């Protein structure tokens, strides 16, 4: 009797399963099909391989279809979090910034039921965020009931055959990390348990790095027997720019023009935090849950934008504008991966990392890219004097912006242009710069009332990923943003990114045409010729729906 049969018989006896002969005769499971790069059939269909390892060499050409969410955007009841107090009306003790988070879309109460939404679309994977503020509402305390809640969510995902990826930090903190309701901390002030003074404070940074690493280790110890895939930080460049640069996220600090050097210290602190989280996760998650030979696959995600030179609201070939666009491209796309691979920081942003940080080196197993739009950059005027550039952000300076390639591509509620080829351009750039670093599209999506536009976004994004993979890029998956409509940070609830539309009076979830299209594609692992004819290409998109949604 071979070893496989012996193990099978032992399992049967232990379980008191009869008859034993049925176990002896059980067929050996078929080997999974070999991995292969995406292929185009004669009729134009685009096919992808099965899901495989996120970062091992053997996982190249493996591909997962997934969706993503963030806790602070979908969950009710994170009352210890900064966004709760940032958006709470002033009359109730908050800052009154924007639209109150309120009940969000009741993603906490419905978390286990929402696994069914993923299952209905036949998705392989789900990227979820476990909120620091819910698990550690006060410094040093742990909410064991909340930990048990996410046990249930992870178990439900695995029971449905869906692989979880946990994002540790996704645009939100416990209020005690930086309590903006209190007076600003002086540089010499000692952080306290109720206010660590934030990511731009010299002593607060040190404390926060240690606290966030401890939190990551807690998650890894609790869930590592079932979870191997970890994203330490979501879009650190964008997050710190919004929270400490432009002041539109809590805690509302505006350093990008007044004190750019201090803002850079926050960027370096987040690199410290990533490296510390990487080590903490590795130390606490030692179980290979998915059987690919690796107990952990740890990366981070970057906001990527197809930055192009502009002047006076038009494309520009002026050398100063070209240089300005290249600088912004470098900061957004290369600064962090370069630092984490080389173990050094480019503090003066000249393209050469001169400040050694050897503890950062080799702490990046994969790189997440999150693509939504293209935008212009001008050198005249240069509002961010430290880098000699002004990016086009939300109409702040129209001279920095580009004309829209097609009016149907304009995403009105977000104020930017969806531009399909930009994703291919960025994937190829990253592939050339980091040829041995697996890439994952950890977010891509569109804010739309018309579900047909979302289906177009799904198909066109996959077409661009398929092009990049065919051109040699090592891309291992696509997570659509977002599984359901959500609280879109400073923009509130008007932008709808969900594959499932949420009625915020009843909290009912309704599948959009995007969910239908992605579900059909994930089921067959193929963007069919019909999908491409109906939704694909780079031509005009379906008109947006006004005065009523069209799921």
Short mmCIF file of C-alpha atoms in Angstrom, two decimals, residues 19-538:
data_model
loop_
_atom_site.label_atom_id
_atom_site.label_comp_id
_atom_site.label_asym_id
_atom_site.label_seq_id
_atom_site.Cartn_x
_atom_site.Cartn_y
_atom_site.Cartn_z
CA UNK A 19 -16.79 1.27 4.70
CA UNK A 20 -13.01 1.48 4.67
CA UNK A 21 -12.98 0.15 1.14
CA UNK A 22 -14.59 3.35 -0.08
CA UNK A 23 -11.62 5.30 1.27
CA UNK A 24 -9.10 2.87 -0.20
CA UNK A 25 -10.69 3.25 -3.58
CA UNK A 26 -11.10 7.04 -3.47
CA UNK A 27 -9.60 8.59 -6.59
CA UNK A 28 -6.46 10.69 -6.26
CA UNK A 29 -7.32 14.37 -6.79
CA UNK A 30 -6.31 15.61 -10.21
CA UNK A 31 -3.25 17.83 -10.37
CA UNK A 32 -4.11 21.48 -10.94
CA UNK A 33 -3.65 22.68 -14.52
CA UNK A 34 -0.29 24.29 -15.30
CA UNK A 35 -0.06 28.06 -15.09
CA UNK A 36 0.14 29.99 -18.33
CA UNK A 37 0.19 33.63 -19.39
CA UNK A 38 -3.16 35.10 -20.52
CA UNK A 39 -4.17 33.95 -23.97
CA UNK A 40 -6.37 35.45 -26.67
CA UNK A 41 -8.48 33.01 -28.63
CA UNK A 42 -9.23 33.38 -32.31
CA UNK A 43 -12.49 35.15 -31.54
CA UNK A 44 -10.76 37.64 -29.22
CA UNK A 45 -11.58 36.11 -25.81
CA UNK A 46 -9.00 36.75 -23.08
CA UNK A 47 -8.37 33.84 -20.68
CA UNK A 48 -6.52 33.81 -17.35
CA UNK A 49 -4.96 30.97 -15.34
CA UNK A 50 -6.06 29.83 -11.90
CA UNK A 51 -5.07 31.57 -8.68
CA UNK A 52 -1.61 30.69 -7.37
CA UNK A 53 1.05 31.96 -4.97
CA UNK A 54 1.15 35.71 -4.60
CA UNK A 55 4.93 36.01 -4.56
CA UNK A 56 6.80 32.73 -5.12
CA UNK A 57 8.46 32.22 -8.53
CA UNK A 58 6.22 29.21 -9.08
CA UNK A 59 3.16 31.47 -8.88
CA UNK A 60 4.05 33.51 -11.96
CA UNK A 61 1.11 33.59 -14.42
CA UNK A 62 -1.28 32.69 -11.61
CA UNK A 63 -4.17 35.13 -11.42
CA UNK A 64 -6.87 35.89 -8.88
CA UNK A 65 -10.16 37.74 -9.34
CA UNK A 66 -11.15 39.62 -6.22
CA UNK A 67 -12.79 42.63 -4.63
CA UNK A 68 -11.69 44.98 -1.86
CA UNK A 69 -13.12 47.11 0.95
CA UNK A 70 -11.87 49.20 3.89
CA UNK A 71 -13.44 49.00 7.33
CA UNK A 72 -13.76 52.75 7.94
CA UNK A 73 -15.70 53.04 4.68
CA UNK A 74 -18.24 50.27 5.16
CA UNK A 75 -18.52 49.50 8.89
CA UNK A 76 -20.76 51.10 11.45
CA UNK A 77 -19.75 51.64 15.04
CA UNK A 78 -16.03 52.47 14.84
CA UNK A 79 -16.59 55.15 17.47
CA UNK A 80 -12.97 55.10 18.65
CA UNK A 81 -11.73 55.95 15.15
CA UNK A 82 -10.50 59.25 13.79
CA UNK A 83 -13.04 59.40 10.95
CA UNK A 84 -15.93 59.12 13.40
CA UNK A 85 -14.76 62.21 15.28
CA UNK A 86 -13.56 64.04 12.16
CA UNK A 87 -17.00 63.88 10.53
CA UNK A 88 -19.17 64.01 13.66
CA UNK A 89 -21.03 67.35 13.84
CA UNK A 90 -19.42 69.99 16.02
CA UNK A 91 -22.55 70.12 18.17
CA UNK A 92 -21.84 66.49 19.11
CA UNK A 93 -18.18 67.06 19.92
CA UNK A 94 -16.68 66.31 16.51
CA UNK A 95 -14.93 68.41 13.89
CA UNK A 96 -17.90 68.57 11.54
CA UNK A 97 -15.80 67.87 8.46
CA UNK A 98 -17.81 66.69 5.46
CA UNK A 99 -20.57 64.11 5.67
CA UNK A 100 -20.83 62.11 8.92
CA UNK A 101 -19.78 58.47 8.55
CA UNK A 102 -22.80 57.44 10.60
CA UNK A 103 -23.84 53.85 9.94
CA UNK A 104 -21.71 53.66 6.77
CA UNK A 105 -23.30 50.69 4.92
CA UNK A 106 -23.57 48.44 7.99
CA UNK A 107 -20.69 46.34 6.82
CA UNK A 108 -19.95 45.10 10.34
CA UNK A 109 -23.36 43.65 11.13
CA UNK A 110 -23.62 42.20 7.62
CA UNK A 111 -20.00 41.06 7.24
CA UNK A 112 -20.64 37.33 7.20
CA UNK A 113 -23.73 37.68 4.98
CA UNK A 114 -21.70 39.86 2.59
CA UNK A 115 -19.40 36.91 1.92
CA UNK A 116 -22.31 35.67 -0.14
CA UNK A 117 -21.87 38.66 -2.47
CA UNK A 118 -18.32 37.52 -3.24
CA UNK A 119 -19.44 33.92 -3.62
CA UNK A 120 -22.20 34.93 -6.04
CA UNK A 121 -19.52 36.46 -8.28
CA UNK A 122 -17.33 33.34 -8.10
CA UNK A 123 -14.41 35.43 -6.85
CA UNK A 124 -11.15 33.88 -5.70
CA UNK A 125 -10.10 36.48 -3.18
CA UNK A 126 -11.17 39.31 -0.89
CA UNK A 127 -9.01 42.13 0.42
CA UNK A 128 -10.43 43.34 3.72
CA UNK A 129 -9.25 45.71 6.39
CA UNK A 130 -9.44 44.95 10.12
CA UNK A 131 -9.71 48.38 11.79
CA UNK A 132 -7.10 49.25 14.36
CA UNK A 133 -9.56 51.51 16.19
CA UNK A 134 -12.09 48.73 16.69
CA UNK A 135 -9.58 46.19 17.94
CA UNK A 136 -7.65 48.65 20.16
CA UNK A 137 -10.15 51.40 21.03
CA UNK A 138 -7.90 52.71 23.80
CA UNK A 139 -4.14 52.30 23.88
CA UNK A 140 -3.16 48.93 25.29
CA UNK A 141 -6.71 47.53 25.37
CA UNK A 142 -7.96 44.73 23.11
CA UNK A 143 -11.58 44.14 22.14
CA UNK A 144 -11.81 40.35 22.16
CA UNK A 145 -15.37 40.36 20.83
CA UNK A 146 -14.21 42.29 17.77
CA UNK A 147 -11.36 39.82 17.22
CA UNK A 148 -13.89 36.98 17.38
CA UNK A 149 -16.09 38.78 14.85
CA UNK A 150 -13.32 38.75 12.26
CA UNK A 151 -12.66 35.08 13.07
CA UNK A 152 -16.19 34.46 11.82
CA UNK A 153 -15.63 36.54 8.68
CA UNK A 154 -12.38 34.76 7.81
CA UNK A 155 -13.93 31.36 8.46
CA UNK A 156 -16.88 32.23 6.24
CA UNK A 157 -14.52 33.32 3.45
CA UNK A 158 -12.54 30.10 3.64
CA UNK A 159 -15.71 28.00 3.74
CA UNK A 160 -16.76 29.75 0.52
CA UNK A 161 -13.38 29.03 -1.11
CA UNK A 162 -12.34 32.70 -1.02
CA UNK A 163 -8.79 33.63 -0.01
CA UNK A 164 -8.52 36.56 2.43
CA UNK A 165 -5.91 39.31 2.27
CA UNK A 166 -5.78 41.53 5.36
CA UNK A 167 -4.85 45.20 5.08
CA UNK A 168 -3.49 46.41 8.41
CA UNK A 169 -3.62 50.21 7.93
CA UNK A 170 -6.16 51.64 5.50
CA UNK A 171 -6.45 55.44 5.84
CA UNK A 172 -7.63 55.37 9.46
CA UNK A 173 -6.29 55.35 13.02
CA UNK A 174 -7.61 55.14 16.57
CA UNK A 175 -8.26 58.63 17.86
CA UNK A 176 -5.50 58.14 20.45
CA UNK A 177 -2.93 57.97 17.64
CA UNK A 178 -3.48 61.69 17.03
CA UNK A 179 -6.31 63.32 18.91
CA UNK A 180 -6.90 66.43 16.81
CA UNK A 181 -9.43 67.67 19.37
CA UNK A 182 -6.55 68.42 21.74
CA UNK A 183 -4.05 71.29 21.32
CA UNK A 184 -1.17 70.57 18.95
CA UNK A 185 1.76 68.76 20.53
CA UNK A 186 5.00 70.73 20.77
CA UNK A 187 8.00 68.94 19.31
CA UNK A 188 9.36 68.35 22.81
CA UNK A 189 6.03 67.09 24.16
CA UNK A 190 5.86 63.51 25.34
CA UNK A 191 3.12 61.43 23.71
CA UNK A 192 0.46 60.18 26.10
CA UNK A 193 -1.82 57.17 26.09
CA UNK A 194 -4.68 59.39 24.92
CA UNK A 195 -2.68 61.29 22.27
CA UNK A 196 0.46 59.98 20.59
CA UNK A 197 0.68 63.27 18.65
CA UNK A 198 0.57 61.73 15.17
CA UNK A 199 2.74 60.72 12.25
CA UNK A 200 4.42 64.12 11.78
CA UNK A 201 5.59 64.49 15.38
CA UNK A 202 9.18 63.38 16.11
CA UNK A 203 8.33 61.41 19.25
CA UNK A 204 4.86 60.44 18.13
CA UNK A 205 6.30 58.76 15.04
CA UNK A 206 8.44 56.44 17.13
CA UNK A 207 5.56 55.48 19.37
CA UNK A 208 3.19 54.91 16.45
CA UNK A 209 5.65 52.69 14.57
CA UNK A 210 5.92 50.45 17.62
CA UNK A 211 2.16 50.43 18.24
CA UNK A 212 1.27 49.64 14.64
CA UNK A 213 3.83 46.82 14.51
CA UNK A 214 2.36 45.41 17.72
CA UNK A 215 -1.11 45.55 16.20
CA UNK A 216 0.09 43.79 13.02
CA UNK A 217 1.68 41.09 15.16
CA UNK A 218 -1.56 40.63 17.08
CA UNK A 219 -3.50 40.12 13.83
CA UNK A 220 -0.87 37.71 12.50
CA UNK A 221 -0.92 35.65 15.70
CA UNK A 222 -4.73 35.54 15.74
CA UNK A 223 -5.44 34.87 12.06
CA UNK A 224 -2.18 33.53 10.64
CA UNK A 225 -3.35 29.93 10.80
CA UNK A 226 -5.88 30.88 8.10
CA UNK A 227 -4.36 33.95 6.42
CA UNK A 228 -1.05 34.15 4.55
CA UNK A 229 -1.53 37.35 2.51
CA UNK A 230 -0.96 40.71 4.16
CA UNK A 231 -0.98 44.32 2.98
CA UNK A 232 0.71 46.50 5.58
CA UNK A 233 -0.31 49.99 4.41
CA UNK A 234 -2.80 51.20 1.85
CA UNK A 235 -1.54 54.05 -0.37
CA UNK A 236 0.91 55.69 2.06
CA UNK A 237 1.79 58.50 -0.38
CA UNK A 238 -1.85 59.50 -0.84
CA UNK A 239 -2.81 58.98 2.79
CA UNK A 240 -0.07 61.17 4.23
CA UNK A 241 -0.60 63.83 1.55
CA UNK A 242 -4.31 64.00 2.42
CA UNK A 243 -3.90 63.79 6.22
CA UNK A 244 -0.68 65.72 6.83
CA UNK A 245 -0.05 67.51 3.53
CA UNK A 246 -3.35 68.97 2.33
CA UNK A 247 -5.39 68.63 5.52
CA UNK A 248 -8.49 67.05 4.00
CA UNK A 249 -8.23 63.82 6.06
CA UNK A 250 -7.91 63.69 9.83
CA UNK A 251 -5.96 65.12 11.61
CA UNK A 252 -6.14 67.95 9.06
CA UNK A 253 -2.53 69.12 8.92
CA UNK A 254 -1.41 71.18 5.89
CA UNK A 255 2.36 70.75 5.61
CA UNK A 256 2.84 70.27 1.86
CA UNK A 257 3.48 73.99 1.30
CA UNK A 258 4.35 75.26 4.77
CA UNK A 259 6.73 72.53 6.03
CA UNK A 260 7.54 69.96 3.35
CA UNK A 261 10.54 68.66 5.29
CA UNK A 262 8.32 67.68 8.18
CA UNK A 263 5.95 65.94 5.79
CA UNK A 264 8.91 63.92 4.52
CA UNK A 265 9.61 62.73 8.07
CA UNK A 266 6.10 61.26 8.10
CA UNK A 267 6.82 59.45 4.83
CA UNK A 268 9.98 57.99 6.34
CA UNK A 269 8.06 57.00 9.48
CA UNK A 270 5.59 55.01 7.39
CA UNK A 271 8.52 53.16 5.82
CA UNK A 272 9.71 52.38 9.36
CA UNK A 273 6.21 51.18 10.15
CA UNK A 274 6.03 48.93 7.09
CA UNK A 275 9.35 47.28 7.88
CA UNK A 276 8.39 46.81 11.53
CA UNK A 277 5.02 45.33 10.53
CA UNK A 278 6.72 43.03 8.04
CA UNK A 279 8.92 41.57 10.78
CA UNK A 280 6.04 41.36 13.27
CA UNK A 281 3.82 39.50 10.80
CA UNK A 282 6.58 37.08 9.88
CA UNK A 283 7.32 36.39 13.54
CA UNK A 284 3.69 35.72 14.43
CA UNK A 285 2.33 34.02 11.30
CA UNK A 286 4.38 30.86 10.86
CA UNK A 287 1.69 28.61 9.36
CA UNK A 288 1.40 28.06 5.61
CA UNK A 289 -2.38 28.24 5.44
CA UNK A 290 -2.80 27.95 1.67
CA UNK A 291 -0.16 25.27 1.06
CA UNK A 292 2.02 27.23 -1.37
CA UNK A 293 5.18 26.79 0.67
CA UNK A 294 5.11 30.28 2.23
CA UNK A 295 3.63 31.21 5.59
CA UNK A 296 3.44 34.91 4.65
CA UNK A 297 3.22 37.06 1.54
CA UNK A 298 3.60 40.67 2.64
CA UNK A 299 3.36 43.80 0.53
CA UNK A 300 1.88 47.27 0.45
CA UNK A 301 -0.24 49.13 -2.07
CA UNK A 302 0.47 52.36 -3.92
CA UNK A 303 -1.84 54.85 -5.56
CA UNK A 304 -0.65 55.01 -9.16
CA UNK A 305 -1.63 57.73 -11.61
CA UNK A 306 -0.74 58.26 -15.26
CA UNK A 307 0.94 61.61 -14.60
CA UNK A 308 1.57 63.62 -17.77
CA UNK A 309 3.19 67.07 -18.33
CA UNK A 310 0.77 69.96 -18.76
CA UNK A 311 0.74 73.73 -19.00
CA UNK A 312 -2.16 76.12 -19.29
CA UNK A 313 -4.60 73.22 -19.26
CA UNK A 314 -2.99 71.54 -22.29
CA UNK A 315 -0.37 68.80 -22.85
CA UNK A 316 3.13 70.21 -22.61
CA UNK A 317 6.54 69.31 -24.02
CA UNK A 318 8.28 72.05 -22.05
CA UNK A 319 11.32 70.51 -20.30
CA UNK A 320 10.31 72.01 -16.96
CA UNK A 321 6.85 70.42 -17.14
CA UNK A 322 8.33 67.10 -18.27
CA UNK A 323 10.70 67.19 -15.31
CA UNK A 324 7.85 68.11 -12.93
CA UNK A 325 5.74 65.18 -14.17
CA UNK A 326 8.70 62.81 -13.85
CA UNK A 327 9.25 63.97 -10.27
CA UNK A 328 5.64 63.36 -9.27
CA UNK A 329 5.71 59.99 -11.09
CA UNK A 330 8.83 59.04 -9.11
CA UNK A 331 7.36 60.05 -5.75
CA UNK A 332 4.10 58.19 -6.33
CA UNK A 333 5.46 55.05 -8.01
CA UNK A 334 9.13 54.55 -7.13
CA UNK A 335 10.01 56.26 -3.85
CA UNK A 336 8.63 53.54 -1.58
CA UNK A 337 9.60 50.41 -3.56
CA UNK A 338 13.11 51.81 -4.09
CA UNK A 339 13.46 52.47 -0.36
CA UNK A 340 12.23 49.04 0.71
CA UNK A 341 14.39 47.15 -1.75
CA UNK A 342 17.58 49.15 -1.23
CA UNK A 343 17.19 49.95 2.46
CA UNK A 344 17.70 53.68 1.98
CA UNK A 345 15.62 56.86 1.75
CA UNK A 346 15.83 59.57 -0.90
CA UNK A 347 15.08 62.50 1.39
CA UNK A 348 15.92 65.20 -1.17
CA UNK A 349 13.89 63.41 -3.89
CA UNK A 350 16.67 63.63 -6.47
CA UNK A 351 16.33 59.99 -7.51
CA UNK A 352 19.29 58.81 -5.41
CA UNK A 353 18.70 57.27 -1.98
CA UNK A 354 21.39 58.73 0.25
CA UNK A 355 20.03 58.03 3.78
CA UNK A 356 20.72 54.43 4.89
CA UNK A 357 17.99 52.38 6.57
CA UNK A 358 19.26 48.80 6.34
CA UNK A 359 16.32 47.48 8.38
CA UNK A 360 13.99 48.41 5.50
CA UNK A 361 15.78 46.23 2.96
CA UNK A 362 14.06 43.18 1.49
CA UNK A 363 10.73 43.75 3.24
CA UNK A 364 8.54 43.69 0.13
CA UNK A 365 7.29 40.38 -1.28
CA UNK A 366 4.83 41.95 -3.74
CA UNK A 367 3.67 45.41 -4.75
CA UNK A 368 0.04 46.47 -5.00
CA UNK A 369 -0.97 49.07 -7.59
CA UNK A 370 -4.24 51.00 -7.42
CA UNK A 371 -5.23 52.77 -10.61
CA UNK A 372 -8.15 55.09 -11.29
CA UNK A 373 -7.12 57.99 -13.55
CA UNK A 374 -4.59 60.05 -15.46
CA UNK A 375 -3.81 63.68 -14.64
CA UNK A 376 -1.50 66.53 -15.54
CA UNK A 377 1.48 68.08 -13.74
CA UNK A 378 2.84 71.55 -14.40
CA UNK A 379 5.96 73.39 -13.32
CA UNK A 380 4.39 76.82 -13.76
CA UNK A 381 3.22 77.76 -11.26
CA UNK A 382 4.86 75.30 -8.86
CA UNK A 383 2.67 75.41 -5.78
CA UNK A 384 4.72 72.65 -4.16
CA UNK A 385 7.98 74.55 -4.30
CA UNK A 386 10.04 71.75 -2.76
CA UNK A 387 9.51 69.60 -5.87
CA UNK A 388 8.89 72.38 -8.41
CA UNK A 389 5.52 71.00 -9.43
CA UNK A 390 1.77 71.28 -9.17
CA UNK A 391 -0.27 68.13 -9.83
CA UNK A 392 -3.84 68.41 -11.06
CA UNK A 393 -5.90 67.61 -8.00
CA UNK A 394 -9.61 68.33 -7.87
CA UNK A 395 -9.49 71.51 -9.93
CA UNK A 396 -7.17 73.28 -7.48
CA UNK A 397 -5.21 74.68 -10.43
CA UNK A 398 -6.72 74.13 -13.86
CA UNK A 399 -3.42 75.03 -15.53
CA UNK A 400 -2.02 71.73 -14.23
CA UNK A 401 -4.83 69.65 -15.75
CA UNK A 402 -5.24 67.97 -19.11
CA UNK A 403 -8.19 68.09 -21.49
CA UNK A 404 -10.31 64.96 -21.23
CA UNK A 405 -9.62 62.50 -24.06
CA UNK A 406 -13.35 61.75 -24.34
CA UNK A 407 -16.15 63.46 -22.38
CA UNK A 408 -17.66 60.07 -21.56
CA UNK A 409 -14.49 59.17 -19.60
CA UNK A 410 -14.97 61.99 -17.09
CA UNK A 411 -15.83 60.69 -13.60
CA UNK A 412 -17.93 63.58 -12.37
CA UNK A 413 -18.24 62.75 -8.68
CA UNK A 414 -14.46 62.33 -8.34
CA UNK A 415 -13.29 65.05 -10.73
CA UNK A 416 -10.89 63.03 -12.86
CA UNK A 417 -10.60 61.11 -16.13
CA UNK A 418 -10.62 57.32 -16.43
CA UNK A 419 -7.96 56.58 -19.04
CA UNK A 420 -7.61 52.91 -19.87
CA UNK A 421 -4.08 52.74 -21.37
CA UNK A 422 -2.54 54.41 -18.31
CA UNK A 423 -2.73 51.16 -16.34
CA UNK A 424 -0.73 49.28 -19.00
CA UNK A 425 1.85 52.08 -19.07
CA UNK A 426 2.31 51.99 -15.30
CA UNK A 427 2.46 48.19 -15.05
CA UNK A 428 5.14 48.08 -17.73
CA UNK A 429 7.13 50.84 -16.01
CA UNK A 430 7.07 49.03 -12.67
CA UNK A 431 7.86 45.70 -14.32
CA UNK A 432 10.91 47.15 -16.02
CA UNK A 433 12.16 48.82 -12.83
CA UNK A 434 11.45 45.81 -10.55
CA UNK A 435 11.53 42.75 -12.82
CA UNK A 436 11.63 40.28 -9.91
CA UNK A 437 8.82 41.91 -7.89
CA UNK A 438 5.32 40.47 -8.43
CA UNK A 439 2.62 43.07 -9.02
CA UNK A 440 -1.04 42.90 -7.97
CA UNK A 441 -3.77 45.33 -8.96
CA UNK A 442 -5.11 45.67 -5.44
CA UNK A 443 -7.64 48.32 -6.49
CA UNK A 444 -9.19 49.54 -9.72
CA UNK A 445 -12.70 50.80 -10.24
CA UNK A 446 -14.94 53.70 -11.15
CA UNK A 447 -17.52 55.87 -9.41
CA UNK A 448 -20.69 55.53 -11.44
CA UNK A 449 -24.46 55.57 -11.15
CA UNK A 450 -24.81 53.62 -14.39
CA UNK A 451 -23.87 49.96 -13.88
CA UNK A 452 -22.89 49.61 -17.54
CA UNK A 453 -20.01 52.02 -16.94
CA UNK A 454 -18.80 49.80 -14.11
CA UNK A 455 -18.95 46.73 -16.38
CA UNK A 456 -16.93 48.69 -18.94
CA UNK A 457 -14.38 49.55 -16.27
CA UNK A 458 -14.07 45.88 -15.25
CA UNK A 459 -13.55 44.61 -18.78
CA UNK A 460 -11.24 47.42 -19.88
CA UNK A 461 -9.10 47.09 -16.75
CA UNK A 462 -8.69 43.37 -17.39
CA UNK A 463 -7.82 44.04 -21.02
CA UNK A 464 -5.01 46.38 -19.95
CA UNK A 465 -3.77 43.87 -17.37
CA UNK A 466 -3.84 41.14 -20.01
CA UNK A 467 -1.83 43.35 -22.37
CA UNK A 468 0.77 44.00 -19.68
CA UNK A 469 1.07 40.32 -18.81
CA UNK A 470 1.45 39.43 -22.48
CA UNK A 471 4.21 42.05 -22.66
CA UNK A 472 6.07 40.35 -19.80
CA UNK A 473 4.76 42.01 -16.63
CA UNK A 474 4.35 39.68 -13.64
CA UNK A 475 0.82 40.63 -12.56
CA UNK A 476 -0.90 38.16 -10.28
CA UNK A 477 -4.37 39.46 -9.73
CA UNK A 478 -7.06 42.12 -9.79
CA UNK A 479 -9.22 43.27 -6.87
CA UNK A 480 -12.08 45.50 -7.94
CA UNK A 481 -12.82 48.54 -5.82
CA UNK A 482 -15.23 48.19 -4.26
CA UNK A 483 -17.37 45.23 -3.31
CA UNK A 484 -20.18 47.60 -2.35
CA UNK A 485 -20.95 51.31 -2.22
CA UNK A 486 -19.21 53.00 0.68
CA UNK A 487 -18.20 56.16 2.49
CA UNK A 488 -15.72 57.70 0.04
CA UNK A 489 -13.69 59.67 2.60
CA UNK A 490 -13.80 63.45 2.01
CA UNK A 491 -16.27 62.96 -0.88
CA UNK A 492 -18.89 61.39 1.38
CA UNK A 493 -21.53 59.02 -0.02
CA UNK A 494 -22.19 60.54 -3.43
CA UNK A 495 -19.52 58.61 -5.39
CA UNK A 496 -20.72 55.03 -5.86
CA UNK A 497 -17.89 52.56 -6.45
CA UNK A 498 -19.72 49.37 -5.53
CA UNK A 499 -20.14 46.25 -7.57
CA UNK A 500 -23.22 46.09 -5.37
CA UNK A 501 -25.33 49.20 -4.98
CA UNK A 502 -26.35 49.91 -1.38
CA UNK A 503 -29.63 51.57 -0.47
CA UNK A 504 -28.66 53.56 2.62
CA UNK A 505 -32.20 53.65 3.94
CA UNK A 506 -32.62 49.86 3.98
CA UNK A 507 -28.97 48.82 3.48
CA UNK A 508 -30.08 46.34 0.84
CA UNK A 509 -27.37 45.27 -1.62
CA UNK A 510 -28.25 45.08 -5.32
CA UNK A 511 -25.92 43.68 -7.96
CA UNK A 512 -24.91 46.11 -10.69
CA UNK A 513 -24.01 45.22 -14.26
CA UNK A 514 -20.41 45.36 -13.06
CA UNK A 515 -21.05 42.54 -10.60
CA UNK A 516 -22.73 40.51 -13.30
CA UNK A 517 -19.87 40.98 -15.76
CA UNK A 518 -17.14 40.27 -13.20
CA UNK A 519 -19.02 37.21 -11.98
CA UNK A 520 -19.29 35.80 -15.49
CA UNK A 521 -15.59 36.46 -16.10
CA UNK A 522 -14.46 34.93 -12.79
CA UNK A 523 -16.60 31.83 -13.34
CA UNK A 524 -15.03 31.04 -16.71
CA UNK A 525 -11.70 32.81 -16.07
CA UNK A 526 -12.27 34.46 -19.40
CA UNK A 527 -13.21 37.88 -20.74
CA UNK A 528 -15.30 36.56 -23.61
CA UNK A 529 -15.48 38.03 -27.07
CA UNK A 530 -19.02 39.13 -26.22
CA UNK A 531 -17.80 40.94 -23.09
CA UNK A 532 -15.16 42.72 -25.11
CA UNK A 533 -17.56 43.73 -27.87
CA UNK A 534 -20.09 45.04 -25.37
CA UNK A 535 -17.83 46.64 -22.79
CA UNK A 536 -14.21 46.62 -23.92
CA UNK A 537 -11.78 48.77 -25.86
CA UNK A 538 -10.81 52.39 -25.35
#
